[in-house]
Amino acid sequence: MSAAQQLYQEMVVEHKRAPRHFGTLPAPTNEARGRNPQCGDDVQVQLRLQDGRVADVAFNGQGCAICIASASMMTEAVLGRDVEAARAMQQRFRAVLTGQAEPEGADLGKLVSLAGVCRYPSRIKCALLGWHALMHAIGETAEQPAPAPEVSAS
Amino acid sequence: MGDLLQTTTWSGTFPGLAQRVNGMALAYLDNAATTHMPLAVLDALRGFETTSRSNIHRGVHTLSQRATDDYEQARAGLKRFVGAGPAHELVFTSGTTEALNLVAYGLSDGAGGRAYLRPGDEIVASGLEHHANLVPWQQAARRSGATLRILRPDAEGQLHVDDLAGLLTPRTAIFAVTACANATGERPPYEELLALASEAGALTVLDAAQAVAHETPQLLALACDFMAFSGHKMYGPMGTGALAGRRKSLERLAPLRLGGDMVTWVTEQEAQFAEVPARLEGGTPNVAGAVGMAAAAAFIDGIGRGAIDAHLSSLRAHAVAGLSALPGVTVLAPDALRSAIVSFVADGAHPHDLGTLLDERGIAVRTGHHCAQPLLEHLGLGPTTRASFALYNTHDEVERLVAGVAQALEVLR
């Protein structure tokens, strides 16, 4: 399997074709938008937090397959989990993409299908965009990646 | 389809292209961003550095004289290349961006005197421009109290002379336009546009970055006060470029870089500026770069601009036909026959994903906004995928591009 085939494996493309929790929430408690002006990726993440737990989540916007698939898998990964678990997941995912941790043992679930992004430095920001918006939405300024996408809490 | 330029001639001529990427022969189709250098240019760079390297001007020793001669010969060669006459001059810059900044700053700052741009004046820039021919004008307008107006393209991304006629007023002080839009490949009727603006009394600015390597706008044939271009998009070194134009217009510019080499005498409190071009070239220039850029112009002329232009038009037409035939693919500016750029969008496939999948097959294209966000927004588009051709590209590479896009669409859809 070539590197690009590993990058665009079926799980990723399937989430890009039919992203989960795509849309808006009727009454979000938290939201933030992440933009990458270089490539036009633009993702808004909305949350309904209840007792420190992600009771509901949605995202909308546009982006490349890596960006959309990552945000889609993210919504599945954090729904119903508490905020601390979401934060920890973001840190593990980021560590794998930036080559600071091995995908094996990172407990990423489906998101492990995006581990190949670490071989494409110019695409790491695509995979992290939705996660940065999520961190902003829950009130945590994530560590800045290089280069940093524009993220604005709204 | 035969290649108009014999590709066998290039074997070994462009060492940077003779490599494999991801196991495939490199098909370098990102020439609108930067072209590769032929041996003739690499040899000229090495020749200068090994036999003439020294600082120019003022030196009385042999190497300094040799370097000065090389530098001024490069200037003369490039002036001939862009069809300059006795009333024209050429200033070396680090590239098109610096050249355009030099004009926009130089017309909006007085350097102690009166700036050319006055409050209430109007600057007209076309809507096809690279950010380098827009952002400096935004700042120039702010600095001077002038108003920036945009000559918008139609829904197809084309500029019209009649639309410019409707925008020009007695207060129009500057008109800026590209010779070829880097984001879409559109080739506007810049000859007529410049002539009309010039007749109306405006100073005219042409961004020739995307045209200089094949169409090579000729100053004597144009109503053009300032023409900016880059060395690295015409087979020359990166970090080189020029601002060419009418000497009288260049003399209007306040210098952007103050210091050595651009003055005639200096006291503790005052300085008198040197004549153009030295006035606009403060500090030690990139002398080897200028020499390399002139060698690139000689290389182009050795092959023949007409032959290069015809080859690039043929490659572009081939790519437009092949890509347009793919389902859900829309090519921008399909009728821009003299362009070397083909920019396109594909339903259900983001340019970044296409770019990564093409790279997997050794095909280098550029993806994104191409430093032209307002234009793509005006056309109702987001990022695009852009392939751009140079004289060393072949019809076989165009076929690989089309096949690569078709395969990427299968993966992504």
mmCIF file with all atom_site columns, N, CA, C and O in Angstrom, chain B residues 13 184 188:
data_model
loop_
_atom_site.group_PDB
_atom_site.id
_atom_site.type_symbol
_atom_site.label_atom_id
_atom_site.label_alt_id
_atom_site.label_comp_id
_atom_site.label_asym_id
_atom_site.label_entity_id
_atom_site.label_seq_id
_atom_site.pdbx_PDB_ins_code
_atom_site.Cartn_x
_atom_site.Cartn_y
_atom_site.Cartn_z
_atom_site.occupancy
_atom_site.B_iso_or_equiv
_atom_site.pdbx_formal_charge
_atom_site.auth_seq_id
_atom_site.auth_comp_id
_atom_site.auth_asym_id
_atom_site.auth_atom_id
_atom_site.pdbx_PDB_model_num
ATOM 1  N N  . THR B 1 13  ? 20.158 19.470 -19.087 1.00 0.00 ? 13  THR B N  1
ATOM 2  C CA . THR B 1 13  ? 20.183 20.939 -19.105 1.00 0.00 ? 13  THR B CA 1
ATOM 3  C C  . THR B 1 13  ? 19.598 21.533 -17.829 1.00 0.00 ? 13  THR B C  1
ATOM 4  O O  . THR B 1 13  ? 20.004 22.601 -17.383 1.00 0.00 ? 13  THR B O  1
ATOM 5  N N  . THR B 1 184 ? -5.776 32.222 -12.006 1.00 0.00 ? 184 THR B N  1
ATOM 6  C CA . THR B 1 184 ? -6.700 31.622 -12.974 1.00 0.00 ? 184 THR B CA 1
ATOM 7  C C  . THR B 1 184 ? -6.069 31.381 -14.335 1.00 0.00 ? 184 THR B C  1
ATOM 8  O O  . THR B 1 184 ? -6.607 30.618 -15.134 1.00 0.00 ? 184 THR B O  1
ATOM 9  N N  . PRO B 1 188 ? -5.405 39.155 -19.526 1.00 0.00 ? 188 PRO B N  1
ATOM 10 C CA . PRO B 1 188 ? -6.256 40.305 -19.849 1.00 0.00 ? 188 PRO B CA 1
ATOM 11 C C  . PRO B 1 188 ? -5.696 41.093 -21.034 1.00 0.00 ? 188 PRO B C  1
ATOM 12 O O  . PRO B 1 188 ? -4.517 40.949 -21.370 1.00 0.00 ? 188 PRO B O  1
#
